[in-house]
Amino acid sequence: MARPNFGNTARKKGVFHKWQIILLALLGFTFSFGVHLLSAASIVPVIEKAPIRSSQPISNASISHTEVPESIEQLIENGKTLYQSGQFAFAAQSFQQAAQVYQSQNDALNQALALNFFSLSEQKLGHWNQASVAITTSLDLLNQSKLSTSSAKQIFAVILNTQGNLQLALGQAENALQSWQKAAKIYTEIGDPAGNIGSLINQATAFQSLGLYHRTMKIFEQVEKNLLSMPNSLLKAAGLRSFGNSLLASGDIEYPEKILEQSLAVAQQLRSPQEESATLLSLGNLAFAKGKRNLIKESTTEDNFLPSRCGQTAIAQTEDTKFYLKKASDYYHKIPNKSSYPITAVQAQLNRLSVLQFLGQQPTSEYLGSIKSALSNLTPSRAAVYARINFVQSLLCLEKTHKQTTKEIFNSPTQNQDLQAGAREQTKIQNSEEIVQLLNTSVQQAQEIKDQRAESYSLGYLAQFYEMRKQFPNAQRYTESALNLAQLINAPDIAYQWEWQLGRLLLVQGDSERAVAAYTAAVETLHTLRGDLVALNPDIQFEFRDEVEPVYRQLVGLLLQFNQTSTDKALTKQVSQENLKQARRAIEALQLAELDNFFQDACITIQPRNIDDIVKNSNPVTAVFYSIILVDRIEIIVKLPDSQELRHYTTYKPKVEVENTLEALRQKLEQRYTFRDREELSQEVYNWIIKPAIADLEQSNVKNLVFVMDGSLRNIPMAALYDGKQYLIEKYSVALSPGLQLLAPKKKRVRLEALIGGLTESRRSLSPLPNVATELQQIESIIPSKKLLNQAFTETNIGQQVSSVSFPVVHLATHGRFSSKLEDTHIAAWNNDINIKQLSEILQTREQVVGRSNRVPPPIELLVLSACETATGDKRAALGLAGVAVRSGARSTLASLWQVDDKSTSVLMSEFYRQLTQDTNLTKAEALRRAQEFVLKDKEHPFYWAPYVLVGNWL
């Protein structure tokens, strides 16, 4: 379950990751409502005016410097204080009242500024309509004024920044970018470098949301240059910290350390304990993120039915992990003694408590007591509510750990009685009544400050506690209340959690029909989050594997449930076609969600076409296999070409056994001298997936198989499956698909021309690839080609060639690595590694300029990556391959799952191209099949021919 959290606490990796430290420079670099809430005078000089009749035009000449009534100043200051303390509803009231007073005085500029603050407060509350009306009114007021002074222009820039924040929250990234660009232009015009830097940071966030990696990096470089040129000041310390946080939010966990250390140095030089403690918190968050990035999660463990997952569950720690976690703990430990802000101290204590859990260390009772005491002294606010919820989550994790430890102690005959007695005393960290009291206090405080978002979280977590205690009626009642609030304020990021929770509760109470409806609603809500950035709020943290993915898997399992009568056998089951189609849609949605999470954005820009339309008219005759690995079974859904009905097969096999079998098979495939044991493993997987459907395939005269694979199945080349007599590739052509969304193929194949390139020499400790020269030479002899070899094989040269000439084929023969981690997926060029986002932008030239109206060049027909490999030990490494295939924009991608440094690669590739050129009606999948079979006749072991997989359109 996603924990509500503070705006700058440690973040987890996920599709939602980069939005969680978003827009710390909401009002430009002044950080008025970001890091520090400054007075109006610190944003712009207080504009003092005599009352002006409404019939008079508003002009700066009308401004006179008379005294502003104290009550108005007090309203603004109260609003800022309330906002800073997290009491957003009361802050909105103060700002609204101030705007009304300014309106009565015909003070248009200050009215516009007050409405700007009101809009920010309403955005925090999720009141998007009110926020939109306020910012529109604010801009209308300014448009009626003559913005001839720097002060007036600065107000305009501030409001444009707030408008950009609202637009991005509503999923209007390009509009947000335009607003921030206008703001930056104004800041430059009036000579305000601080405001300009803040707008640049905001622009970088917009470019990130649009998937424009190069543009984002260029802006970050400019921001760093501008910041470092500023003289040391508190503003510079805060700016460097905000920049470091923005880099971390973008997924960069290396470079932010340098920036944050510079911020810390400035804060220490200026002897500012507040700035120092804030930056220490960011450094702690960064170290925590690095530690979690190095964790090794064991995917073979059973999935948790509940979303809550504690740090030490099913995790193997590396030395790097321990180093960074201890470093984070040290940073957090320093903060309470430096910060005079109670909430900052509590943040640090709670984060350190989480770190201790990841380290497997038990906090002392004194440490827990100090957190309880600090929480009781906090003024009611959203941050205080979330702090209590986080503390409850940590207490429950500690209780879970103690129960496991106690079980181990009592089951061990070697433990003495004193140790067992101590274990009995520590079994319960917190009794139920105390936890309920903490959560009830959260509910009461949320109601007191009129924060429905915080109230929804509090009620939902109270419900989850009752769920864990198996008090299902209470859990359902509180879940429904939490869900109603989330829907009332249009907060889908919260709503999906309570829809999922309601589904679980209905299921355990035997109401399967309503459970399916609740799960379906949760999946639909998650789908809206792709483009609706309202949900990507800095108050929460998501862990995709634990808090998003299970929703899809549990829905599929529920839709395909069947009263099991026998085990360990493939069964044909009577599940309704409606359920099968919905399950298939959920599998497809999970595939897309995994890719979004992999890229940390939702920028898959291909134009989809339903695969069923292609299958229906496909030549050769094609069938599509969908798979999903559940806790206790493998589910297979098959779409046949001549039938509207879907086929459905199940193999009951525990997930642990499935994962172990797939891992063993992959290892045997990469070992050149394995034989009988490899064939047995390959046949077992064949029996899971293909054998139950073989009669249907033969009856339909199917010649081509397309696989939408799940989890570790992606790491296995389907071509190497063995039926006891022959490999699958000897009977069928094979392709992989990330789902139903494919680019429509061209009606007629154009003359093949290729941009080919690669490395033969050793670079950056990578081994040389001498066979690449032969591979490229043979391709040149078959199709017209432009070659970039060694020194010429650079990111710049590739980009220039792709943007200037519409090559149907791009063939890259170089070291490459596919991983489930975005930062570890890349290919090697001569002078540097090209990561997947850079490669995507190089290949998708149409995305290089936002809103460009020029003719979009045709997509690449075929992208070939012939010397790549998947990361060792990474069960989801092939996700990186799917990511490359989808984000490249190519209709088809041919890549290798492991590297074959052998002349067989050049033989296979040359035969592949020869087949394509000899018969213009031949599909890419069939050309690959013939090429693989050609190599197989000489070298039977799958090591040499099986790793090459075709992803995307097979025609």
mmCIF file of C-alpha atoms in Angstrom, residues 26 85 109 271 305 333 360 371 470 502 584-585 665 701 807 824 914 952:
data_model
loop_
_atom_site.group_PDB
_atom_site.id
_atom_site.type_symbol
_atom_site.label_atom_id
_atom_site.label_comp_id
_atom_site.label_asym_id
_atom_site.label_seq_id
_atom_site.Cartn_x
_atom_site.Cartn_y
_atom_site.Cartn_z
ATOM 1 C CA LEU A 26 6.240 26.510 -7.767
ATOM 2 C CA SER A 85 2.021 24.243 8.434
ATOM 3 C CA LEU A 109 -2.445 43.286 -8.742
ATOM 4 C CA ARG A 271 25.592 28.912 9.687
ATOM 5 C CA PHE A 305 -2.297 -10.605 -0.833
ATOM 6 C CA HIS A 333 20.325 10.909 12.893
ATOM 7 C CA GLY A 360 16.894 -5.666 9.870
ATOM 8 C CA ILE A 371 8.762 9.467 18.021
ATOM 9 C CA LYS A 470 -9.633 -10.039 10.104
ATOM 10 C CA LEU A 502 -12.723 -3.209 -1.075
ATOM 11 C CA ARG A 584 -6.907 -10.543 -21.559
ATOM 12 C CA ARG A 585 -7.451 -6.784 -21.338
ATOM 13 C CA LEU A 665 16.242 -23.585 -18.565
ATOM 14 C CA ASN A 701 -3.546 -24.678 -39.819
ATOM 15 C CA PHE A 807 16.328 4.270 -43.393
ATOM 16 C CA ASP A 824 21.132 -0.366 -16.708
ATOM 17 C CA ARG A 914 18.819 -12.603 -47.893
ATOM 18 C CA GLY A 952 6.517 -6.123 -32.451
#
